[in-house]
PDB file of C-alpha atoms and ligand atoms in Angstrom:
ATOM      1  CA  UNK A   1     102.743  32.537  86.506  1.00 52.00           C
ATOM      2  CA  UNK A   2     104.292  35.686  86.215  1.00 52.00           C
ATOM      3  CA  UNK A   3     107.832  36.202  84.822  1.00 59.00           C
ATOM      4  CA  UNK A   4     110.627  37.917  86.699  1.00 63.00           C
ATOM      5  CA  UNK A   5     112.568  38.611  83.433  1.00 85.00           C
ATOM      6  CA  UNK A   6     110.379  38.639  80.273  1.00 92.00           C
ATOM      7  CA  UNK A   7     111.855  39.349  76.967  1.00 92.00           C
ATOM      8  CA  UNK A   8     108.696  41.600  75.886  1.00 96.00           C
ATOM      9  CA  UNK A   9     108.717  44.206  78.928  1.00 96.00           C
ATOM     10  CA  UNK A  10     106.382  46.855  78.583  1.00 97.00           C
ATOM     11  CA  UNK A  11     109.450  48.870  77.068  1.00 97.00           C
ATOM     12  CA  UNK A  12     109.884  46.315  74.153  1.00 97.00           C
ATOM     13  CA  UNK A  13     106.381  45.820  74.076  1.00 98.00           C
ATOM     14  CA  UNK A  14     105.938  49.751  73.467  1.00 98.00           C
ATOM     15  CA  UNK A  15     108.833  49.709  71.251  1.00 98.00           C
ATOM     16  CA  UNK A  16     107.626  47.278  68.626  1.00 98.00           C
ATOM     17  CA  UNK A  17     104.292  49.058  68.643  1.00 98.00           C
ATOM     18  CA  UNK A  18     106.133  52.015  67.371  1.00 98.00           C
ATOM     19  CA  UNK A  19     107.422  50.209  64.915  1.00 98.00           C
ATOM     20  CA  UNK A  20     104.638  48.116  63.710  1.00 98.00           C
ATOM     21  CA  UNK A  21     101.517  49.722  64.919  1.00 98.00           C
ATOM     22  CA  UNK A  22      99.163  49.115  67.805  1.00 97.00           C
ATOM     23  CA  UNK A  23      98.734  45.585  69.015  1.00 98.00           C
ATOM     24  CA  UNK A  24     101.600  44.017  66.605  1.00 98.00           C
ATOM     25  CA  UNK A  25     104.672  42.855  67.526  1.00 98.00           C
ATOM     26  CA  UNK A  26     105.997  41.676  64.181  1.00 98.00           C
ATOM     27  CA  UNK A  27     105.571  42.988  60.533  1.00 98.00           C
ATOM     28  CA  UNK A  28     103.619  43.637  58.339  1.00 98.00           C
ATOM     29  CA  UNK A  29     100.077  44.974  59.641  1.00 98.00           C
ATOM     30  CA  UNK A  30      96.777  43.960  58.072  1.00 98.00           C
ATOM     31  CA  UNK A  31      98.275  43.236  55.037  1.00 98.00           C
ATOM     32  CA  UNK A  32     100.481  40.549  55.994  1.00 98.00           C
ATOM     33  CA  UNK A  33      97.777  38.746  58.114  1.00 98.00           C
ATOM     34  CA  UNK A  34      95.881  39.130  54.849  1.00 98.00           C
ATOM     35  CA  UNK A  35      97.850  37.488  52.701  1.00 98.00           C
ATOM     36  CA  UNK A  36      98.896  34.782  55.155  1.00 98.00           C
ATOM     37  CA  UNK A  37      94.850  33.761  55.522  1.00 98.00           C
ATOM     38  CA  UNK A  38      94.329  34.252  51.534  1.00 98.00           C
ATOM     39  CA  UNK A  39      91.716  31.222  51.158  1.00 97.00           C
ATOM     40  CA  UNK A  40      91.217  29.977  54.377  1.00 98.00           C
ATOM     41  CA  UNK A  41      88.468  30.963  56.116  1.00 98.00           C
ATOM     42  CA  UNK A  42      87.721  31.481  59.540  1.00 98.00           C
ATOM     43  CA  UNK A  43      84.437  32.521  60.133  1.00 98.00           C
ATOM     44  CA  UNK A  44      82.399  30.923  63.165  1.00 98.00           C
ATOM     45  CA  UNK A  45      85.429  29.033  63.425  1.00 98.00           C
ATOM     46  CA  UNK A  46      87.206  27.699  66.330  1.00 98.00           C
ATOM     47  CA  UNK A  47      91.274  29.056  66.373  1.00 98.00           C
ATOM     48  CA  UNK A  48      94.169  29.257  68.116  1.00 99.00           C
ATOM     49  CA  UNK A  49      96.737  32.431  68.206  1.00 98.00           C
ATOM     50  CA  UNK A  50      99.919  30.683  69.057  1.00 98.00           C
ATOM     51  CA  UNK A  51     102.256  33.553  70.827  1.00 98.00           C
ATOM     52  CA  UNK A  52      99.511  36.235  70.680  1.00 98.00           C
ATOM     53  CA  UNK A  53     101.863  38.625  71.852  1.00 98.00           C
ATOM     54  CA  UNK A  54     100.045  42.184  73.113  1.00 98.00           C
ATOM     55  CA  UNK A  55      96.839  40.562  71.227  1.00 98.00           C
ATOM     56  CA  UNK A  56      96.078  42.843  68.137  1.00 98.00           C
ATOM     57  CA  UNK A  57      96.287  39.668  65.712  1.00 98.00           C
ATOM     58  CA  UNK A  58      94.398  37.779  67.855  1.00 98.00           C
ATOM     59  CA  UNK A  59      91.546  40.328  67.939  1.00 98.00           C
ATOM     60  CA  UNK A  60      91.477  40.856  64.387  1.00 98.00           C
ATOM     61  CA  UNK A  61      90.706  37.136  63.493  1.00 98.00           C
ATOM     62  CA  UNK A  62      87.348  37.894  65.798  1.00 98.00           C
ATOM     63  CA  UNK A  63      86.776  40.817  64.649  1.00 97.00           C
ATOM     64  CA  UNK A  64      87.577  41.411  60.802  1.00 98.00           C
ATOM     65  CA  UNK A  65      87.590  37.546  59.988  1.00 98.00           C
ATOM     66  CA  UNK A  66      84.703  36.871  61.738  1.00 98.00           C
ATOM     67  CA  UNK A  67      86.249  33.788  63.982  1.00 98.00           C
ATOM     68  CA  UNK A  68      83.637  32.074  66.712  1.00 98.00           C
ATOM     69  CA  UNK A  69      85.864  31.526  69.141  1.00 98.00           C
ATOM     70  CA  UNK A  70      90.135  32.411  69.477  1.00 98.00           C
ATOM     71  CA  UNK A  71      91.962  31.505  72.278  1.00 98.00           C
ATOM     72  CA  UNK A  72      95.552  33.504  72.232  1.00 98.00           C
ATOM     73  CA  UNK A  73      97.968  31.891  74.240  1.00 98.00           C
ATOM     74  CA  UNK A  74     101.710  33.351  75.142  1.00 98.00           C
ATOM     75  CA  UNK A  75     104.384  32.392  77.822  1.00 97.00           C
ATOM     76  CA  UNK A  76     104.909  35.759  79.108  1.00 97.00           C
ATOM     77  CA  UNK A  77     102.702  37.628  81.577  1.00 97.00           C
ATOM     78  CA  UNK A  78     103.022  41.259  80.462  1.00 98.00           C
ATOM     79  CA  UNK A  79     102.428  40.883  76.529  1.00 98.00           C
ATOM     80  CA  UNK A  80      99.103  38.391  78.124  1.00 98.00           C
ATOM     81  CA  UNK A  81      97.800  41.401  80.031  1.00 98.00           C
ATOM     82  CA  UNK A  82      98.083  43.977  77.536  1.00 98.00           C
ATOM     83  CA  UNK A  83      95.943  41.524  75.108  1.00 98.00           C
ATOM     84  CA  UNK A  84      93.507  40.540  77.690  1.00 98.00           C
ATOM     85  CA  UNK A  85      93.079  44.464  78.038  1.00 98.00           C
ATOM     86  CA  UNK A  86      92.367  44.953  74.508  1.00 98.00           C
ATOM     87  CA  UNK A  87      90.383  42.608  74.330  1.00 98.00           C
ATOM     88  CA  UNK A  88      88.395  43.991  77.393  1.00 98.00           C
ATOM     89  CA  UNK A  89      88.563  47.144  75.174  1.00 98.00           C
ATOM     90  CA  UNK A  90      87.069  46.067  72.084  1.00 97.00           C
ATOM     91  CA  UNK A  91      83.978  44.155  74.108  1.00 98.00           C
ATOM     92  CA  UNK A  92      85.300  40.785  72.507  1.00 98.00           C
ATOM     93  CA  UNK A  93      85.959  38.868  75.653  1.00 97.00           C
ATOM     94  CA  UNK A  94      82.481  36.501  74.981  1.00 98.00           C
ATOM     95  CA  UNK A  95      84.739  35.198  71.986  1.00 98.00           C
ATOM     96  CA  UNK A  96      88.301  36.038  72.486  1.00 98.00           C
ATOM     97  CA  UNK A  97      90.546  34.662  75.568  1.00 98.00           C
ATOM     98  CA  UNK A  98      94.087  34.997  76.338  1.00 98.00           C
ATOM     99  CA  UNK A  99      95.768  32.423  78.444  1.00 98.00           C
ATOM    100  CA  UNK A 100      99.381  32.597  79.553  1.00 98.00           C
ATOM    101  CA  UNK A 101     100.859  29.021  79.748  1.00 98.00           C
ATOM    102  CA  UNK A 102     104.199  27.224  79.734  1.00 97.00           C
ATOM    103  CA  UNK A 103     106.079  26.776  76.987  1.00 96.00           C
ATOM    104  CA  UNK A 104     105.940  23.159  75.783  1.00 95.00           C
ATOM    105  CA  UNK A 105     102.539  20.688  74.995  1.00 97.00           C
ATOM    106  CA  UNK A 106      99.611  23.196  74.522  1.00 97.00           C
ATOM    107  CA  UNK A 107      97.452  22.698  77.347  1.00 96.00           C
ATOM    108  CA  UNK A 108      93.941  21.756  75.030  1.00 98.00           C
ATOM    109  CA  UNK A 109      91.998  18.665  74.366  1.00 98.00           C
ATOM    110  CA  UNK A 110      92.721  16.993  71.045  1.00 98.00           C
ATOM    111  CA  UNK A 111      90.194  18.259  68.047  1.00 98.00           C
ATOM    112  CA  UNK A 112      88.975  20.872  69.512  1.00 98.00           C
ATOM    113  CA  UNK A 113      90.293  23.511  66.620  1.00 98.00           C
ATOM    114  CA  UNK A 114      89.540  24.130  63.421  1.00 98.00           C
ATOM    115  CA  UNK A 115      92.667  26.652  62.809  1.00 98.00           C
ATOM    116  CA  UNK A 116      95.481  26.376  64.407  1.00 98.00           C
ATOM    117  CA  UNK A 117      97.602  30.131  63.378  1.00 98.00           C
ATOM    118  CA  UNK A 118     100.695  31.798  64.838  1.00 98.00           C
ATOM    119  CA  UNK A 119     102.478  35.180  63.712  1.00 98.00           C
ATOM    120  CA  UNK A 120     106.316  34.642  64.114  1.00 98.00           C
ATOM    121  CA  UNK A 121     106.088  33.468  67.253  1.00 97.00           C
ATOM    122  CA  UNK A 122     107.229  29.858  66.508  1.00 97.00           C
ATOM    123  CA  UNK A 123     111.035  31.073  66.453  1.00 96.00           C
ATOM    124  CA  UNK A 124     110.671  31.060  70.100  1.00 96.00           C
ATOM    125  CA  UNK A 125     110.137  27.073  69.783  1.00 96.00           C
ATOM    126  CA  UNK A 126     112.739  24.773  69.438  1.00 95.00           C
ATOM    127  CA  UNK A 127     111.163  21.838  68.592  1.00 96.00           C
ATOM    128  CA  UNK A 128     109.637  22.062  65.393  1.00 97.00           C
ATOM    129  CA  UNK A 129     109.264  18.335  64.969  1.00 98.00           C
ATOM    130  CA  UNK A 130     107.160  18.376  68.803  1.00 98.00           C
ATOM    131  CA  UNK A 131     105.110  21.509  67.702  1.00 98.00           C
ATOM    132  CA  UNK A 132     103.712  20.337  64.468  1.00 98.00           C
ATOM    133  CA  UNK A 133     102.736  17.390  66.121  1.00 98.00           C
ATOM    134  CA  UNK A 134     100.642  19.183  68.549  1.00 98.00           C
ATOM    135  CA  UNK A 135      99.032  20.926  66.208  1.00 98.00           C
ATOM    136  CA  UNK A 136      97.964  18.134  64.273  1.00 98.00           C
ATOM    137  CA  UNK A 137      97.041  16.787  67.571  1.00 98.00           C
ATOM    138  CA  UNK A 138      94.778  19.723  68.305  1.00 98.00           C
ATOM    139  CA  UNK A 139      93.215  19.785  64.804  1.00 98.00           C
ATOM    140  CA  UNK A 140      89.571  18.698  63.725  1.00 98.00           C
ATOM    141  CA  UNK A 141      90.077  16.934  60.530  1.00 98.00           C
ATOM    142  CA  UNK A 142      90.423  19.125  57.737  1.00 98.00           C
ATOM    143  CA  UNK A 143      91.556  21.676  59.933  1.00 98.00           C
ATOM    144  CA  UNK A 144      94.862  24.351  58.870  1.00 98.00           C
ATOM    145  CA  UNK A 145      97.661  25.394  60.375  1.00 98.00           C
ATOM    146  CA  UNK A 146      98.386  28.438  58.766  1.00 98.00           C
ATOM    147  CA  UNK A 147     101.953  30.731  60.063  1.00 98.00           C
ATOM    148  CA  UNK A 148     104.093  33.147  59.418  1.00 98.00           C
ATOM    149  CA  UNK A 149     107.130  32.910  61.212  1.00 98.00           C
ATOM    150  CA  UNK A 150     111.378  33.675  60.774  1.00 97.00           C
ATOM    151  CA  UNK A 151     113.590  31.054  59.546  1.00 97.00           C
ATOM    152  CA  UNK A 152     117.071  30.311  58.639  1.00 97.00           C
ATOM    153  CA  UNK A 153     118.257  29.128  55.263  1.00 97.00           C
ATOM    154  CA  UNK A 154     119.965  26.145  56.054  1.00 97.00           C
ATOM    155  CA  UNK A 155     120.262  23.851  59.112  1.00 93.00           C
ATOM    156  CA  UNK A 156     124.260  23.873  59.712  1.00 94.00           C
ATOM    157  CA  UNK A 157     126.624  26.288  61.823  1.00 94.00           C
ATOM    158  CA  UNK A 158     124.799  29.888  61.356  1.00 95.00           C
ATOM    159  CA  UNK A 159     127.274  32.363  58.973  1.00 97.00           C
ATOM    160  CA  UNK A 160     129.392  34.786  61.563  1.00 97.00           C
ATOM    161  CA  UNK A 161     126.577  37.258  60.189  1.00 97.00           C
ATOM    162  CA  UNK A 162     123.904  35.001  61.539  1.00 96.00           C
ATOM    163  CA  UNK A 163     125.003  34.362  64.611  1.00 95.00           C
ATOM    164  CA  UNK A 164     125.850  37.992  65.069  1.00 96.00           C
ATOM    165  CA  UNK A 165     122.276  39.295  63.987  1.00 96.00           C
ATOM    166  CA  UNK A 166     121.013  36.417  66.538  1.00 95.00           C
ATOM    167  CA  UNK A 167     122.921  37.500  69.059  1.00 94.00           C
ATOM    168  CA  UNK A 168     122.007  40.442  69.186  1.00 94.00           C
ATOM    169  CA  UNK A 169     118.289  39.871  69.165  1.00 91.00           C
ATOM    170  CA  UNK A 170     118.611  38.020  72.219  1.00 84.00           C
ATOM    171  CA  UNK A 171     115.423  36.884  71.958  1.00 78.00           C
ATOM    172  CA  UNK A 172     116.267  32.727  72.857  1.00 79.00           C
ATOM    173  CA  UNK A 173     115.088  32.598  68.951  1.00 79.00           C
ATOM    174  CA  UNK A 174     115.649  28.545  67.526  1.00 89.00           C
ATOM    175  CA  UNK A 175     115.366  29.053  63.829  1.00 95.00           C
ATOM    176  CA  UNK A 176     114.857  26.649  61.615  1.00 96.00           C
ATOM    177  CA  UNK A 177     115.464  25.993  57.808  1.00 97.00           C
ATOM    178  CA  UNK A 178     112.422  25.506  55.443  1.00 98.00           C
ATOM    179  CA  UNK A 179     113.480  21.664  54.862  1.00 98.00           C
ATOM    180  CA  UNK A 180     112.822  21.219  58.469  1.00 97.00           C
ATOM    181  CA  UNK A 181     109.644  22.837  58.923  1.00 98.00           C
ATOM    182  CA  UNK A 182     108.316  21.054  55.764  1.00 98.00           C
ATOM    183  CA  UNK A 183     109.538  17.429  56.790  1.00 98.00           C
ATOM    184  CA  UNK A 184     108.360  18.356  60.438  1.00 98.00           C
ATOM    185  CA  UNK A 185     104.576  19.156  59.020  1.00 98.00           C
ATOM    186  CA  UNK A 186     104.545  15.793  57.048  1.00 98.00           C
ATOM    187  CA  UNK A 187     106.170  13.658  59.909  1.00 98.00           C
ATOM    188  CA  UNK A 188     103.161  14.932  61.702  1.00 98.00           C
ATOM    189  CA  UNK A 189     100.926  14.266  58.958  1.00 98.00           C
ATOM    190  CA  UNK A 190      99.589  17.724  57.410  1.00 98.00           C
ATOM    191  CA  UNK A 191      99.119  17.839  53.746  1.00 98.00           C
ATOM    192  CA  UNK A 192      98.391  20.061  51.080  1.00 98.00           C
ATOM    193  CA  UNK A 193     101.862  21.671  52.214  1.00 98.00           C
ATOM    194  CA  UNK A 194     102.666  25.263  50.901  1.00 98.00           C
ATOM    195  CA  UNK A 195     105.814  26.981  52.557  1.00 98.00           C
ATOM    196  CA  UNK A 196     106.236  30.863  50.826  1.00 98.00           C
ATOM    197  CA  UNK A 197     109.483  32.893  51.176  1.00 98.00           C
ATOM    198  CA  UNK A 198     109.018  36.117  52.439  1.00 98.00           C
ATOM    199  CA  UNK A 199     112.437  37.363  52.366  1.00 98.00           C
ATOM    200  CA  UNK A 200     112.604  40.009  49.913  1.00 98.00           C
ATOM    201  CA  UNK A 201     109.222  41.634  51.190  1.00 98.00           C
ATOM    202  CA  UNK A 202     110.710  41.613  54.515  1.00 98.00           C
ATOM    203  CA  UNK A 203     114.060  43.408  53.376  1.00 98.00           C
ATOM    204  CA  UNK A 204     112.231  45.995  51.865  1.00 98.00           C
ATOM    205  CA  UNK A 205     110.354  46.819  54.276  1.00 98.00           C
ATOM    206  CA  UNK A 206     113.478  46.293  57.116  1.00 98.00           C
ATOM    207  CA  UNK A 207     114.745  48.835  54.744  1.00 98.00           C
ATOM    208  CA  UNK A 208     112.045  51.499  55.761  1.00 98.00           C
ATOM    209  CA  UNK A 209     112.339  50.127  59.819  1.00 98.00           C
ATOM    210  CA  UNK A 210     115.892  51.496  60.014  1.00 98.00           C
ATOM    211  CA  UNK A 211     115.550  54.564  58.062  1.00 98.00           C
ATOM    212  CA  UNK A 212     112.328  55.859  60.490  1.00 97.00           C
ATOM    213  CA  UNK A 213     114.765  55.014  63.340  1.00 97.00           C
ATOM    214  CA  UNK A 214     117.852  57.184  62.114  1.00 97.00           C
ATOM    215  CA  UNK A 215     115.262  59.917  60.699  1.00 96.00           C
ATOM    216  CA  UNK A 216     112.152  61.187  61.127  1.00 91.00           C
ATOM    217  CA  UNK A 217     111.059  58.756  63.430  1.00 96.00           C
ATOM    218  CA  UNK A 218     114.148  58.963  66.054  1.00 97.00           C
ATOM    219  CA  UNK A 219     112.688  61.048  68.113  1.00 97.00           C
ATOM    220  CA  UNK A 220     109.569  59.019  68.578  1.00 97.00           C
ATOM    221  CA  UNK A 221     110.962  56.131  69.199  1.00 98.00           C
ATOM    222  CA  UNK A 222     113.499  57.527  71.793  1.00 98.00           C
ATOM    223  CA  UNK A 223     110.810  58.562  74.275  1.00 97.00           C
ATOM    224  CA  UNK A 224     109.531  54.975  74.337  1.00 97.00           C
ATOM    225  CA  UNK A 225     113.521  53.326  75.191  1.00 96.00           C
ATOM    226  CA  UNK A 226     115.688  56.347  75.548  1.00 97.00           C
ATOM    227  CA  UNK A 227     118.193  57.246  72.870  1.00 97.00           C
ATOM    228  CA  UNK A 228     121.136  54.278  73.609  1.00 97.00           C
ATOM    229  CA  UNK A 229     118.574  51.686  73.416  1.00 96.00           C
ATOM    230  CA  UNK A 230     117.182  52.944  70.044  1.00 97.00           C
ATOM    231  CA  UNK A 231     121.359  53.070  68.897  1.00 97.00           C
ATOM    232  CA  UNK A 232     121.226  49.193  70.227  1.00 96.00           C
ATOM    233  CA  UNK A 233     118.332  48.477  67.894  1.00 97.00           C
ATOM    234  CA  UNK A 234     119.779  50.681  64.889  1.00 97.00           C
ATOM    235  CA  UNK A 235     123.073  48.233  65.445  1.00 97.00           C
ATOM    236  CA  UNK A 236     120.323  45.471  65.183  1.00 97.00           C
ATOM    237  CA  UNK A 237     118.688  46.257  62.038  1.00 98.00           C
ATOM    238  CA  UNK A 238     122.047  47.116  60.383  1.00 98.00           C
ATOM    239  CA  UNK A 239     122.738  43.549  61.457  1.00 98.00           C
ATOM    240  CA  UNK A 240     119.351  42.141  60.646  1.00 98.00           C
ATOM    241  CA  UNK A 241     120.083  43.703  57.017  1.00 98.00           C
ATOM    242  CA  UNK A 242     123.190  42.028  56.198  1.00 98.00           C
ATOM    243  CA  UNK A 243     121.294  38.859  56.736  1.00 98.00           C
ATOM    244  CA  UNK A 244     118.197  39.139  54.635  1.00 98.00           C
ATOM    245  CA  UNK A 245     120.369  40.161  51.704  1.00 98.00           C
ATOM    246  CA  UNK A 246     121.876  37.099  51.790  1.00 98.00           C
ATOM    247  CA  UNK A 247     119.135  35.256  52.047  1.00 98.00           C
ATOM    248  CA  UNK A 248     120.030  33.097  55.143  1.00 98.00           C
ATOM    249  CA  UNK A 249     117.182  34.972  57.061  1.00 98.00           C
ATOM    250  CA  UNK A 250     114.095  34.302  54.980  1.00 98.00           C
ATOM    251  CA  UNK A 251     111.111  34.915  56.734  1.00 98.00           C
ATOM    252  CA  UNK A 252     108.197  32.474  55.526  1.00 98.00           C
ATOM    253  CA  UNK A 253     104.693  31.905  55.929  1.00 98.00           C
ATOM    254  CA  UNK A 254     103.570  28.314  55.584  1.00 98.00           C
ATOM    255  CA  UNK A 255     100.520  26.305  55.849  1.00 98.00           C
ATOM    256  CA  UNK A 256      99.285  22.333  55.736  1.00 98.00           C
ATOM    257  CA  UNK A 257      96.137  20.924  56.241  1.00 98.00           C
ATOM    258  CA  UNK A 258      94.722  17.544  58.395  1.00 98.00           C
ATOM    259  CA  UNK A 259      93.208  15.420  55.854  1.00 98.00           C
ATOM    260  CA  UNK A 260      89.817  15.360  56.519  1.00 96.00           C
TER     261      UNK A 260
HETATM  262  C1  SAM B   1     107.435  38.452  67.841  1.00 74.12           C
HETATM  263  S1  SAM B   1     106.195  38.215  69.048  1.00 74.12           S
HETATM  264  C2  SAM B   1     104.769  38.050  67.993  1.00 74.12           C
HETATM  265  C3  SAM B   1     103.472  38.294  68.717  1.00 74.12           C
HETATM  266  C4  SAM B   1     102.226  38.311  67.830  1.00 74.12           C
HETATM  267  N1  SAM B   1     102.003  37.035  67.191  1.00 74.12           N
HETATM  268  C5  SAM B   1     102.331  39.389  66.805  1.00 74.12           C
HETATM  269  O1  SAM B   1     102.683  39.086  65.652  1.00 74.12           O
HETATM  270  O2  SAM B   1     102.073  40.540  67.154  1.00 74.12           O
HETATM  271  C6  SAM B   1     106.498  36.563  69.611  1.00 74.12           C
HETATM  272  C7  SAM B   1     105.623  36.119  70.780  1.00 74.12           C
HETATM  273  O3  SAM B   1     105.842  34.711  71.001  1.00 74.12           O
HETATM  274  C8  SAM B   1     105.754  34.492  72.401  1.00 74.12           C
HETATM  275  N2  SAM B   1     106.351  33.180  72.740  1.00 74.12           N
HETATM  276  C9  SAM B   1     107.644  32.877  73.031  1.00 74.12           C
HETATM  277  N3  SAM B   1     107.771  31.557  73.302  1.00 74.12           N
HETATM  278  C10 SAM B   1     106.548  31.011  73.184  1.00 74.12           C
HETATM  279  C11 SAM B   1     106.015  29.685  73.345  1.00 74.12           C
HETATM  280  N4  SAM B   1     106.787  28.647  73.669  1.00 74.12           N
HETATM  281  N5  SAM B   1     104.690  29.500  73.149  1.00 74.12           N
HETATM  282  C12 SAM B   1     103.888  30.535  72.818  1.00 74.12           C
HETATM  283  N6  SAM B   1     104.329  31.806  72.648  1.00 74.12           N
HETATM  284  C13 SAM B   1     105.633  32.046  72.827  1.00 74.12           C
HETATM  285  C14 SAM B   1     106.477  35.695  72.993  1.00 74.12           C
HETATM  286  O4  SAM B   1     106.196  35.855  74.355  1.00 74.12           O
HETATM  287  C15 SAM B   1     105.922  36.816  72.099  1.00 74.12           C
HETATM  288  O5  SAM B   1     104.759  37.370  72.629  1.00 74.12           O
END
C-alpha cells in the first residue's frame, strides 16, 4: 500500500520534527496532549490514534498514560514506518501497532475501543458527518472521543486570506467550522459535548515557529529542506499568521462521550 506521492515525505516528516520535536507532527508537545486528555483516563485502556503520523503521540498514550492496547493508524506509508520503528525502539510493540489503511470507514469491528483520539489529523477528512459516525460506531459505551484538530470559523466561501494560507499548505486539508463538528458529534450520538478554541494559544506560539525559522533556528532547519524550501514555509507561516489573528483559523480540541 505504499504511496508514490505522500504529502509527509521523509523531508516534511524531518521538517516538522524540527519544528515540533521528535515524533510530532503538529503542536504543542506534551503539554498539549496533556491538556487535551485532562480527565479522561486511559490506563489499561483500549485506543485508537487516528492519523498517528511518525508515531510519538501514539507511543506516549502507552507509555506515559499507561494505555493497554493503541492501535495508530495513518494513510501514508512513510510517516507508518517511521512509527512502527519507534515503536520497535521503545520495546512497545506487545501494546502499540501501527497500521497503514485507506482513507475512508476504519477497518475495526464495532465496540472494540474504549478511546477513540486523533491529533490534527482529522483536517485531512472531509466528511465530518461520516467520521463521527464511525467513531461512535467503534466505541464501547461510555467510551470518548477526545481530538485536537484545525478548523475554520465559519462554513461559507474561505476569506482570500484563507484560501491563500490553504493553498499554500497544500496539504488536501477539508476544514470545518465548530458548528459542524458539534452537530456532526450529536447526529452521531456523542454527548457530554465540549468543543475548546485553541486559537490564541496557537498564534502565540505560531509566533515563536516563524521567528526560529528567520533566526536562530534557520540554519537548522535548512539542512533538513534546503534554504528555498524553508523561504516557502516562512511565506507559509506569514500566511498562516494573518489567519489566526483573525480568528477564521481556530484550532480546537473537542471531545463527546457514548452514553453508556
Ligand atoms: C499533521 S499530521 C499529525 C500526526 C500526529 N497525529 C501528530 O500530531 O504528530 C496529520 C496526519 O494525518 C494523516 N492522515 C491524512 N489523511 C488521513 C486519513 N484519512 N485517515 C487517517 N490519517 C490521515 C497524515 O498522513 C498525517 O500523518
Amino acid at each position: 500500500m505504499a504511496d508514490t506521492n505522500p504529502h509527509y515525505d521523509p523531508t516534511f516528516i524531518a521538517f516538522l520534527e524540527e519544528m515540533w520535536g521528535t515524533g510530532y507532527l503538529s503542536p504543542g508537545g506534551p503539554e498539549e496532549i496533556q491538556r487535551l486528555l485532562d480527565g479522561i483516563s486511559l490506563a489499561g485502556k483500549t485506543v485508537l490514534d487516528i492519523g498517528c503520523g511518525s508515531g510519538g503521540i501514539t507511543l506516549s498514550l502507552a507509555r506515559d498514560y499507561g494505555a493497554g492496547r493503541v492501535i495508530g493508524i495513518d494513510v501514508e506509508e512513510p510517516v507508518c514506518a517511521t512509527a512502527r520503528q519507534r515503536v520497535a525502539d521503545a520495546g512497545l510493540a506487545d501494546r502499540v501497532e501501527i497500521r497503514q489503511v485507506a482513507p475512508g470507514s476504519i477497518p475495526l469491528p464495532d465496540g472494540l475501543l474504549d478511546i477513540v483520539f486523533s491529533k490534527d489529523s482529522i483536517v485531512h477528512i472531509p466528511d465530518k458527518e461520516s467520521l463521527a459516525q464511525d467513531a461512535f460506531r467503534l466505541l464501547a459505551p461510555g467510551g470518548w472521543f477526545v481530538a485536537s484538530d484545525w478548523l475554520i470559523a465559519h462554513d461559507g466561501e474561505p476569506s482570500p486570506e484563507m484560501a491563500d494560507y490553504i493553498r499554500r499548505e497544500d496539504l488536501d486539508f477539508g476544514m470545518a467550522s465548530p458548528t459542524r463538528y458539534c452537530r456532526a458529534l450529536e447526529a452521531a450520538g456523542f454527548v457530554d459535548i465540549i468543543l475548546s478554541n485553541r486559537n490564541r494559544w496557537y498564534l502565540g506560539v505560531a509566533q515563536q515557529e516563524l521567528a526560529r525559522m528567520q533566526g536562530v533556528d534557520r540554519p537548522r532547519f535548512e539542512a533538513v529542506m534546503g534554504g528555498e524550501a524553508v523561504e516557502e514555509q516562512i511565506a507559509l507561516w506569514q500566511a498562516m499568521l494573518i489567519v489566526l489573528e483573525s480568528g477564521e483559523h481556530c484550532p480546537h480540541h473537542f471531545r463527546g462521550r457514548k452514553p453508556a
